[in-house]
Coordinates of C-alpha atoms in Angstrom, one line a residue:
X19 CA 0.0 0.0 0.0
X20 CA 2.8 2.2 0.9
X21 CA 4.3 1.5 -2.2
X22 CA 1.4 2.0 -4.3
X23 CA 0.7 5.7 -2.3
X24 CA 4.4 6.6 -3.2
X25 CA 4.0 5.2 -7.0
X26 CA 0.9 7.6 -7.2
X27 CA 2.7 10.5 -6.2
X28 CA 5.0 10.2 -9.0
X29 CA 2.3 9.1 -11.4
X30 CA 0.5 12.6 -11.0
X31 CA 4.0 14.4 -11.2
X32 CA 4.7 12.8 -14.6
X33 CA 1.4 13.6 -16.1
X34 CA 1.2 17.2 -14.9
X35 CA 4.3 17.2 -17.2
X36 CA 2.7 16.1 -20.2
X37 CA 0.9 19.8 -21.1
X38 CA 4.7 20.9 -21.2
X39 CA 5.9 18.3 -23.3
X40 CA 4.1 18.6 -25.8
X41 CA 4.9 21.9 -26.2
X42 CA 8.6 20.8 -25.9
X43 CA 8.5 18.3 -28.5
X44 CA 7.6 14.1 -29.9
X45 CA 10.1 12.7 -28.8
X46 CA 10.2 15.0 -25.1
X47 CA 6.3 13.5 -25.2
X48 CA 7.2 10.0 -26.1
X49 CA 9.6 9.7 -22.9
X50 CA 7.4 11.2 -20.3
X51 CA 4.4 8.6 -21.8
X52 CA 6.3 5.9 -21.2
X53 CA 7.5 6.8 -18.0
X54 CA 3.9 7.4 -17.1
X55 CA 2.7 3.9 -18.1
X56 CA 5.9 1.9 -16.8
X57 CA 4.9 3.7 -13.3
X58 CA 1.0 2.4 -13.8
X59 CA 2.5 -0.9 -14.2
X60 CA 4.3 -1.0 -11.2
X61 CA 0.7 0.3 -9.0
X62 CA -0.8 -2.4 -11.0
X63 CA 1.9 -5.2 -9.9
X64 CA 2.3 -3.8 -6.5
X65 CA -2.1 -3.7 -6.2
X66 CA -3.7 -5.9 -8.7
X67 CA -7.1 -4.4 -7.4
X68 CA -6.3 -1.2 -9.4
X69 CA -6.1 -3.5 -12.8
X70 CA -9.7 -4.6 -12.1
X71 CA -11.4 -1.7 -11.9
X72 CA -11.2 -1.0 -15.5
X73 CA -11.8 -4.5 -17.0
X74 CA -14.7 -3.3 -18.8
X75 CA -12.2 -0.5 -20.6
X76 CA -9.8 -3.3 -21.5
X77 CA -12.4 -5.5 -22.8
X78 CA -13.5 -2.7 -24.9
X79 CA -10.0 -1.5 -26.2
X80 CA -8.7 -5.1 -26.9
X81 CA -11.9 -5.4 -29.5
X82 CA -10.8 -2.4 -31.4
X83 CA -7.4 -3.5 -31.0
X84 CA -7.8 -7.0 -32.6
X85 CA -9.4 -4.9 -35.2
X86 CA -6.7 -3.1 -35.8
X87 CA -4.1 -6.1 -35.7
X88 CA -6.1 -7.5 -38.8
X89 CA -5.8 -4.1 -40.4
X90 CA -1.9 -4.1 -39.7
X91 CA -1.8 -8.0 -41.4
X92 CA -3.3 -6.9 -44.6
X93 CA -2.1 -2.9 -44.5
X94 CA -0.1 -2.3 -47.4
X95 CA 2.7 -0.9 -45.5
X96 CA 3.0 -3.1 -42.3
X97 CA 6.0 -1.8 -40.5
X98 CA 4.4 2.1 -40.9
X99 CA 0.9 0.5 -39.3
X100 CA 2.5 -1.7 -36.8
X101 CA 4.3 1.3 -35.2
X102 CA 1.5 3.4 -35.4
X103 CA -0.6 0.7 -33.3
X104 CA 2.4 1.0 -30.9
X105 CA 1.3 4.9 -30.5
X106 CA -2.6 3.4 -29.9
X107 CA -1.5 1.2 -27.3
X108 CA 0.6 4.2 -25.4
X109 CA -1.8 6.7 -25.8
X110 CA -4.4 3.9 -24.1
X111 CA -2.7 3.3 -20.9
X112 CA -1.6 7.1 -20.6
X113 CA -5.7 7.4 -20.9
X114 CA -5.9 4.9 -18.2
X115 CA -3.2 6.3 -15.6
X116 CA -5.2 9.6 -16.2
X117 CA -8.2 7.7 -15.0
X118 CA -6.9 6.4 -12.6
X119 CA -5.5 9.5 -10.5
X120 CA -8.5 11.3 -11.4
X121 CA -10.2 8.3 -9.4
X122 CA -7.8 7.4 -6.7
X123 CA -7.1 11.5 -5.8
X124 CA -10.1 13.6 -5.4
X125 CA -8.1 16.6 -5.8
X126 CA -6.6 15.6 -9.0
X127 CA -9.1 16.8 -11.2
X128 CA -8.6 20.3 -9.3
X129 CA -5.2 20.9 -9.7
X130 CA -4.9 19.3 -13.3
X131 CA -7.5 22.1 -15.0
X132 CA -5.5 24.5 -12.2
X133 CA -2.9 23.2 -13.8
X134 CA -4.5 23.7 -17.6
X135 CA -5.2 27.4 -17.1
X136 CA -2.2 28.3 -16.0
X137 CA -0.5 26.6 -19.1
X138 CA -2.9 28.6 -21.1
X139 CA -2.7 31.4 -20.0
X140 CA 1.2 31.3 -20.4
X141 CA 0.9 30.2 -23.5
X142 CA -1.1 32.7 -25.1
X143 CA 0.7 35.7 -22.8
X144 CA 3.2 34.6 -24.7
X145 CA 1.4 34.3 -27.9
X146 CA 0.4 37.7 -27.3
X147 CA 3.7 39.2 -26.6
X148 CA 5.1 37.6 -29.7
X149 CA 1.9 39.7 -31.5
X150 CA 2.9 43.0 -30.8
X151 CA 6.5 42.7 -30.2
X152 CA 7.7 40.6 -32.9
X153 CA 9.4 37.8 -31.0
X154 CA 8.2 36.3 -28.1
X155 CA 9.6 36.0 -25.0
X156 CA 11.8 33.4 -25.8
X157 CA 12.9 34.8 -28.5
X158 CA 11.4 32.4 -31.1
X159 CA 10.1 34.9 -34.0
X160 CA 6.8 33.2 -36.5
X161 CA 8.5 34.5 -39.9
X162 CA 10.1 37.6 -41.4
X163 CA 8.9 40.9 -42.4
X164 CA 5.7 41.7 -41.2
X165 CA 4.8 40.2 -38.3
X166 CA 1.2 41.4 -38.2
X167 CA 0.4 39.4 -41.7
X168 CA 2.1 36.4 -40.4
X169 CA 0.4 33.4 -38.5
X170 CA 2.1 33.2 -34.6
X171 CA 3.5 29.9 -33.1
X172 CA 4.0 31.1 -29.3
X173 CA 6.5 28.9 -27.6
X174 CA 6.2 26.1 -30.0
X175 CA 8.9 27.3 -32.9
X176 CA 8.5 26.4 -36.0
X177 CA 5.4 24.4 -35.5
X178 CA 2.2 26.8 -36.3
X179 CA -0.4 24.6 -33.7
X180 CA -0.8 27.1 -30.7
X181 CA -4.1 27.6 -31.5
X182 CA -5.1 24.1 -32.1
X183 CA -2.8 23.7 -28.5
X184 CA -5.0 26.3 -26.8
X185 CA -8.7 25.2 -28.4
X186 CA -7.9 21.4 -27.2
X187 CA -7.1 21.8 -24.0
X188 CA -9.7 24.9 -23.2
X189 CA -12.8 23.3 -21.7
X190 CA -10.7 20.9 -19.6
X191 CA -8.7 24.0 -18.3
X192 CA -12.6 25.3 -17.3
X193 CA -13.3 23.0 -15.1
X194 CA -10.7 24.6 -12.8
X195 CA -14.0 27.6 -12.8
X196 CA -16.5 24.8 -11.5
X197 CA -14.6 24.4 -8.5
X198 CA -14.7 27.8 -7.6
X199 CA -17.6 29.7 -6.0
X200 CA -17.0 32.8 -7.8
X201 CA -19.2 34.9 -10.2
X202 CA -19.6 34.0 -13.6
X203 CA -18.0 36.9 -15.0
X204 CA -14.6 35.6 -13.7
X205 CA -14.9 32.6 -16.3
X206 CA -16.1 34.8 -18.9
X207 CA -13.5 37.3 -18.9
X208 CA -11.0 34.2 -19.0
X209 CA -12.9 32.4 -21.8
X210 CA -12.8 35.7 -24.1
X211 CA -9.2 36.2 -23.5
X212 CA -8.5 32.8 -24.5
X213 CA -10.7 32.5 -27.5
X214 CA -9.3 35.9 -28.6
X215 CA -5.9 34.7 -28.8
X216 CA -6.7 31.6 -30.9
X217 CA -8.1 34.2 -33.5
X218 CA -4.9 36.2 -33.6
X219 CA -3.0 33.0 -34.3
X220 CA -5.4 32.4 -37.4
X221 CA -5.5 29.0 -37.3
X222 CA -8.6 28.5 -39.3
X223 CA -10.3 25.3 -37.9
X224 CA -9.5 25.8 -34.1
X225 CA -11.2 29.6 -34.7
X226 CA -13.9 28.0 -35.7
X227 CA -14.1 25.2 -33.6
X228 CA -13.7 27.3 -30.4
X229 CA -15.9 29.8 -31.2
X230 CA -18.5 27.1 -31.9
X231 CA -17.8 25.0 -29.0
X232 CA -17.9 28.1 -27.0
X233 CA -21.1 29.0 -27.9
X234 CA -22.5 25.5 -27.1
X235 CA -21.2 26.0 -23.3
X236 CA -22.7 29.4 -22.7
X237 CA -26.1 28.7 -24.6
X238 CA -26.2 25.6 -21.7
X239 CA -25.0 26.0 -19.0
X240 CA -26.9 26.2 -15.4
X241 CA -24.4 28.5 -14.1
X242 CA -26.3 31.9 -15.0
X243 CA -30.2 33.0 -15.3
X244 CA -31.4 33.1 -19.2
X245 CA -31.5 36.8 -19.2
X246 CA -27.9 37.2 -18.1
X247 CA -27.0 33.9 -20.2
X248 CA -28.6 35.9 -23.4
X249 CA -26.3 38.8 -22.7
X250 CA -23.1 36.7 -22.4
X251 CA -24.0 34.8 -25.7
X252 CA -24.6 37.9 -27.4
X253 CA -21.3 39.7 -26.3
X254 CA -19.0 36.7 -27.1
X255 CA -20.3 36.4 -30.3
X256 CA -20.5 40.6 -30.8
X257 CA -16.5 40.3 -29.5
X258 CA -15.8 37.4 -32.0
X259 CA -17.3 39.3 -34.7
X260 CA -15.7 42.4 -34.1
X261 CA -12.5 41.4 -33.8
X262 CA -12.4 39.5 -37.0
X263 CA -14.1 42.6 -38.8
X264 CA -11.7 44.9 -37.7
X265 CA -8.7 43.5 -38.0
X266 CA -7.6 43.2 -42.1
X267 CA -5.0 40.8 -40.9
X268 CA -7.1 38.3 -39.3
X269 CA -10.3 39.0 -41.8
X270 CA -8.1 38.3 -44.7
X271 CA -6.9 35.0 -43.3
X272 CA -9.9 33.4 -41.5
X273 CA -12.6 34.8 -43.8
X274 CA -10.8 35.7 -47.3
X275 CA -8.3 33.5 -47.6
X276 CA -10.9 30.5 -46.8
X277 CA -13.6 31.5 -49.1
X278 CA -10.9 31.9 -51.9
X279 CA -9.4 28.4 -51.4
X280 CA -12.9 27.0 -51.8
X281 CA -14.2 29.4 -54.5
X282 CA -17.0 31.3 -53.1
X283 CA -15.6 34.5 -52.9
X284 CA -16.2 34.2 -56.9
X285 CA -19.5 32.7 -57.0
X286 CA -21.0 36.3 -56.1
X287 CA -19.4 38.9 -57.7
X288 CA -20.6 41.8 -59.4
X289 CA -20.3 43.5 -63.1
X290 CA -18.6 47.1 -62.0
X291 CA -21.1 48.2 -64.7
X292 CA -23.9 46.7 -64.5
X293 CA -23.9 45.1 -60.9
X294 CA -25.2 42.1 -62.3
X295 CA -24.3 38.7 -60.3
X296 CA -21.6 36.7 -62.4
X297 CA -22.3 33.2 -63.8
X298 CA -19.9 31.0 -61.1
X299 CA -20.7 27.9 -63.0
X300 CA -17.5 26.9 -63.2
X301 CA -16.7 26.9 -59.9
X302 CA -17.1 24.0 -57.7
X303 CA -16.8 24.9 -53.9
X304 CA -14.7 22.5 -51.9
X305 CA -13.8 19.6 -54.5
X306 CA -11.4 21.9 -56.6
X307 CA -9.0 23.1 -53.5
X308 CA -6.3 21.3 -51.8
X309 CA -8.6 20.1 -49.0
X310 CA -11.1 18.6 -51.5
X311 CA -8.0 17.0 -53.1
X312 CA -7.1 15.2 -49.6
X313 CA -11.1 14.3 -49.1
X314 CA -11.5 13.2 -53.1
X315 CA -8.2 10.3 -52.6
X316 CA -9.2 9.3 -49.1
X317 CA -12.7 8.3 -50.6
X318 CA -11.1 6.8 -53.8
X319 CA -8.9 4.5 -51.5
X320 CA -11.7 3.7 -49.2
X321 CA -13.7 2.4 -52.2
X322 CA -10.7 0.6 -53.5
X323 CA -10.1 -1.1 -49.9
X324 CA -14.0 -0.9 -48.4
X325 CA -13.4 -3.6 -45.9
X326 CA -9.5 -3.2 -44.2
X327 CA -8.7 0.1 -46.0
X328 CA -5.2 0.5 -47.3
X329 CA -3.3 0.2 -43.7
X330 CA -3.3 2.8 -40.7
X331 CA -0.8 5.1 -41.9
X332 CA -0.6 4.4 -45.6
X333 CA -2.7 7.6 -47.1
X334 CA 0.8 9.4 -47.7
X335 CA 1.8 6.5 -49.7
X336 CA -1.2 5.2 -51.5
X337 CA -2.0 9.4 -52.9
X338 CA 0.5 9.1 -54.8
X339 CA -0.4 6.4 -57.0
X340 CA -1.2 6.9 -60.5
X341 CA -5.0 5.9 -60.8
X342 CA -5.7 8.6 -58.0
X343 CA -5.1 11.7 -60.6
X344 CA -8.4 10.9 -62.1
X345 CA -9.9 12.2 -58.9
X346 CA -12.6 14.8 -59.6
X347 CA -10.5 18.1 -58.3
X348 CA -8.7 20.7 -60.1
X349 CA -6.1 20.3 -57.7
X350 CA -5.3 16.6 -57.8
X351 CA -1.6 17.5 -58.4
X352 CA -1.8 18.3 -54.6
X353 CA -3.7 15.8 -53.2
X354 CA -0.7 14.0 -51.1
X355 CA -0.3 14.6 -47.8
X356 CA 0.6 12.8 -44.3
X357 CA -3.3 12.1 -44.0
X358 CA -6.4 13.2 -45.6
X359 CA -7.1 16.2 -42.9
X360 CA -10.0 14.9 -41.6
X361 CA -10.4 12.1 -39.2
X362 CA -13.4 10.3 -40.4
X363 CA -11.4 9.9 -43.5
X364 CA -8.7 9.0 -42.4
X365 CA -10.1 5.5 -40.5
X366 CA -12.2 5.2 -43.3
X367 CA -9.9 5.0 -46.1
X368 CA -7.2 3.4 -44.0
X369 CA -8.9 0.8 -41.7
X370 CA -12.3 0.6 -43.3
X371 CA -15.8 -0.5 -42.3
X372 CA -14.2 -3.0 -40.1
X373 CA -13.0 0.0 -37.9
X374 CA -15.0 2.9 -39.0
X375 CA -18.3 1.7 -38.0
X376 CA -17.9 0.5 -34.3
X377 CA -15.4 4.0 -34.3
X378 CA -18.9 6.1 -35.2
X379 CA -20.9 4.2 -33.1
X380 CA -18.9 4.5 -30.3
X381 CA -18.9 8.1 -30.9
X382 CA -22.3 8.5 -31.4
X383 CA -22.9 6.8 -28.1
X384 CA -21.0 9.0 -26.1
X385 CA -22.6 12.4 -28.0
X386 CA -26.0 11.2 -26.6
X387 CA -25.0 9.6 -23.7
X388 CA -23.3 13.6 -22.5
X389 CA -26.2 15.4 -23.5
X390 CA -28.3 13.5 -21.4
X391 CA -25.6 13.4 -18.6
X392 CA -25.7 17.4 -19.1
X393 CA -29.4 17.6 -18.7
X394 CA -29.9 14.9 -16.3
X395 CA -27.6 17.2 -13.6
X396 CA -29.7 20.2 -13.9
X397 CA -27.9 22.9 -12.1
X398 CA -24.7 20.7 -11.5
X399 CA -24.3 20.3 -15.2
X400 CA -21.4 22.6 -15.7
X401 CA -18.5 19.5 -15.5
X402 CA -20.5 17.0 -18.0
X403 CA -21.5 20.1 -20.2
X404 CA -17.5 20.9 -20.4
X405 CA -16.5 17.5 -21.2
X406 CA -19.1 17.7 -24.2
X407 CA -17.8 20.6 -25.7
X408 CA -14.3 19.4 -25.3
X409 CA -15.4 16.1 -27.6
X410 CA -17.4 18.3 -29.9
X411 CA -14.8 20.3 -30.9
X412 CA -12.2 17.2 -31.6
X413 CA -14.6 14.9 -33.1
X414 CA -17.2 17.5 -34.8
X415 CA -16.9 15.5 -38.3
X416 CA -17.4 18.1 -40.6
X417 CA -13.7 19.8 -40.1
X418 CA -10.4 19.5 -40.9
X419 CA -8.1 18.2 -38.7
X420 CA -4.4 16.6 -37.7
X421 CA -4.1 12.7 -37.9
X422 CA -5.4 10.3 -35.0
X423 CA -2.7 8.1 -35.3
X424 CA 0.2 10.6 -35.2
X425 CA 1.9 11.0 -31.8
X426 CA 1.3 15.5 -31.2
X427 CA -2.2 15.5 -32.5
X428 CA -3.3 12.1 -32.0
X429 CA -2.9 12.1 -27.5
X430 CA -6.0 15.1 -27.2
X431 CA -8.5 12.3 -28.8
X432 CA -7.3 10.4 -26.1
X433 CA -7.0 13.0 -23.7
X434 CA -10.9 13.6 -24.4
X435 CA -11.4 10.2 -24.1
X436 CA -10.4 9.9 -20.5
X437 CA -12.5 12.6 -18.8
X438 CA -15.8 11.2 -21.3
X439 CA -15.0 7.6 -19.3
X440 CA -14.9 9.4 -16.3
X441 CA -17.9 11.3 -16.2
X442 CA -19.6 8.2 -17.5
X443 CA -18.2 5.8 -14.2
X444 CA -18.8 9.2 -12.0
X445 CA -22.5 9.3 -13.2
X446 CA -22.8 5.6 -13.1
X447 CA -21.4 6.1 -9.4

């Protein structure tokens, strides 16, 4: 038992470290994972008790994981698949030593959203900093010449994600609010400063997908009467809107930029002599730009491989192919990358329907299964409510997003993961 108390202790001290590493780095993430899950291992040797409170997890993982071995046996590219079901299995017992301290320590929860926020608000102080001065404080510049027209990286060098950084970690960093009995206002005033921070860094889909999430949270939760709830709606989205309207930098990139890549900012556009609407026939919205390129190949391989799909992994190599420049897409020149950009894609096209359908069921259970946690706690909703919005905004399907399986990107579907299983055995409790 002594053992097992002293094990925890450095359990929680190498997962408080995880928000910094991965700001630090893969491979500075990769270490402090595994030292995290060969610690769990020893509280599971030392108590097997601990290993069987989450048999029903296990049971649950190992049927997506056999799964996912038959993927890896008929991938295309084993090697590339099999170490990318290493990251799964990693990324599933860091979820479970999560669990695990947020169950064992009742204060855990409390000092890792503490924690979160403070993170945060580091991160974009620093963010900001870097905004009007060029350079933030560590020096790390986002490009030459005009710093204003540029996208920011923060801390994280040459890697523009502090925006996706900030967006998937924010509603966990919230519930830090729930413990507190302090007016609203206080977690407002937080929430706007965050949210206006991801704008500046102009990272399109985490913009969006805070903004969105963000107006989920305030629209439901118990915290606030309607009346005063209307006005806080209305002034986050009057703030969002003003901000992108007024500054050309941001505008230009979030709005602009966007519509061009997709082609509607020529579908309306008028004769300068007889303001009538020009025929954008021609135009074909989302399947002629680079993302409709990713989308249009990731279809073409699912239908090629319906069943298994190419191989977890294998998009970047199986774009490329010569059959896949028939896809439908002015830009099928560009359609290689890494992964498709979107999730739902990605499984489907490389681990198909074997994996894809009990993945979207699974899903769609746990949608339902929050919303009715969220209503079912009336005015206690506010940690359940959080949680949702947290999954919305990773798995909301029609986005784009970074790859499940890679290492940076893929650990906040996981992360999620871990505070939906435990509000589901705190409800069931």
């Amino acid at each position: 038992l002594v053992s097992s108390l002293k094990l925890l202790d450095f359990l929680k001290i190498s997962l408080y470290f995880i928000p910094i590493s991965l700001i630090l780095g893969n491979a500075v993430v990769n270490i402090n994972s595994f030292i995290a899950i060969v610690i769990l291992g020893l509280i599971f040797f030392f108590n097997s008790n601990s290993f069987d409170n989450y048999k029903k997890i296990f049971s649950i993982f190992l049927l997506f994981f056999f799964i996912i071995i038959l993927n890896i046996l008929f991938s295309e590219d084993i090697k590339h698949s099999l170490i990318s079901s290493l990251g799964i299995v990693r990324y599933f017992f860091l979820m479970i030593a999560i669990l695990y301290c947020l169950e064992k320590d009742e204060k855990f929860l409390f000092n890792y959203s503490r924690l979160l926020m403070l993170i945060l608000l580091f991160v974009a102080g620093d963010t900001l900093f870097q905004y009007f001065y060029g350079k933030d404080i560590f020096g790390i510049e986002p490009t030459a010449g005009n710093f204003h027209g540029q996208r920011l990286n923060g801390p994280f060098g040459d890697e523009y994600v502090v925006g996706a950084y900030i967006a998937k970690f924010f509603f966990i960093s919230l519930i830090f609010f729930t413990f507190l009995n302090k007016n609203f206002l206080y977690l407002f005033l937080y929430l706007i400063f965050i949210c206006s921070i991801t704008l500046l860094t102009k990272e399109r889909m985490a913009s969006l997908m805070i903004i969105f999430s963000t107006g989920i949270f305030l629209f439901l939760s118990s915290k606030v009467k309607v009346k005063i709830k209307i006005l806080y709606v209305s002034i986050f989205f009057i703030f969002c809107s003003f901000l992108i309207v007024n500054n050309e930098s941001i505008k230009n990139h979030l709005i602009l930029r966007s519509l061009d890549q997709l082609g509607l900012n020529n579908i309306f556009t008028a004769d300068k002599d007889k303001k009538k609407i020009k025929n954008s026939a021609n135009i074909r919205l989302i399947y002629d730009s680079q993302w409709g390129a990713h989308f249009l190949t990731s279809y073409n391989i699912f239908i090629d491989n319906p069943i298994m799909g190419s191989g977890i992994k294998t998009f970047r190599f199986k774009c490329s192919d010569e059959k896949y420049e028939k896809i439908d897409s002015k830009s099928y020149e560009i359609r290689c990358n890494t992964h498709p950009h979107n999730i739902y894609l990605e499984i489907i096209s490389e681990t198909g329907l074997l994996l894809f359908l009990p993945f979207v069921l699974l899903n769609l259970f746990i949608f339902f299964k929050l919303i009715i946690n969220t209503l079912n706690y009336g005015k206690d909703n506010n940690l359940s409510l959080l949680i949702f919005c947290g999954f919305v905004l990773l798995f909301f399907p029609i986005q784009t997003t970074g790859s499940f399986f890679s290492t940076w990107n893929g650990f906040y579907y996981w992360f999620i993961y871990t505070f939906v299983a435990f509000e589901f055995r705190r409800s069931k409790n």
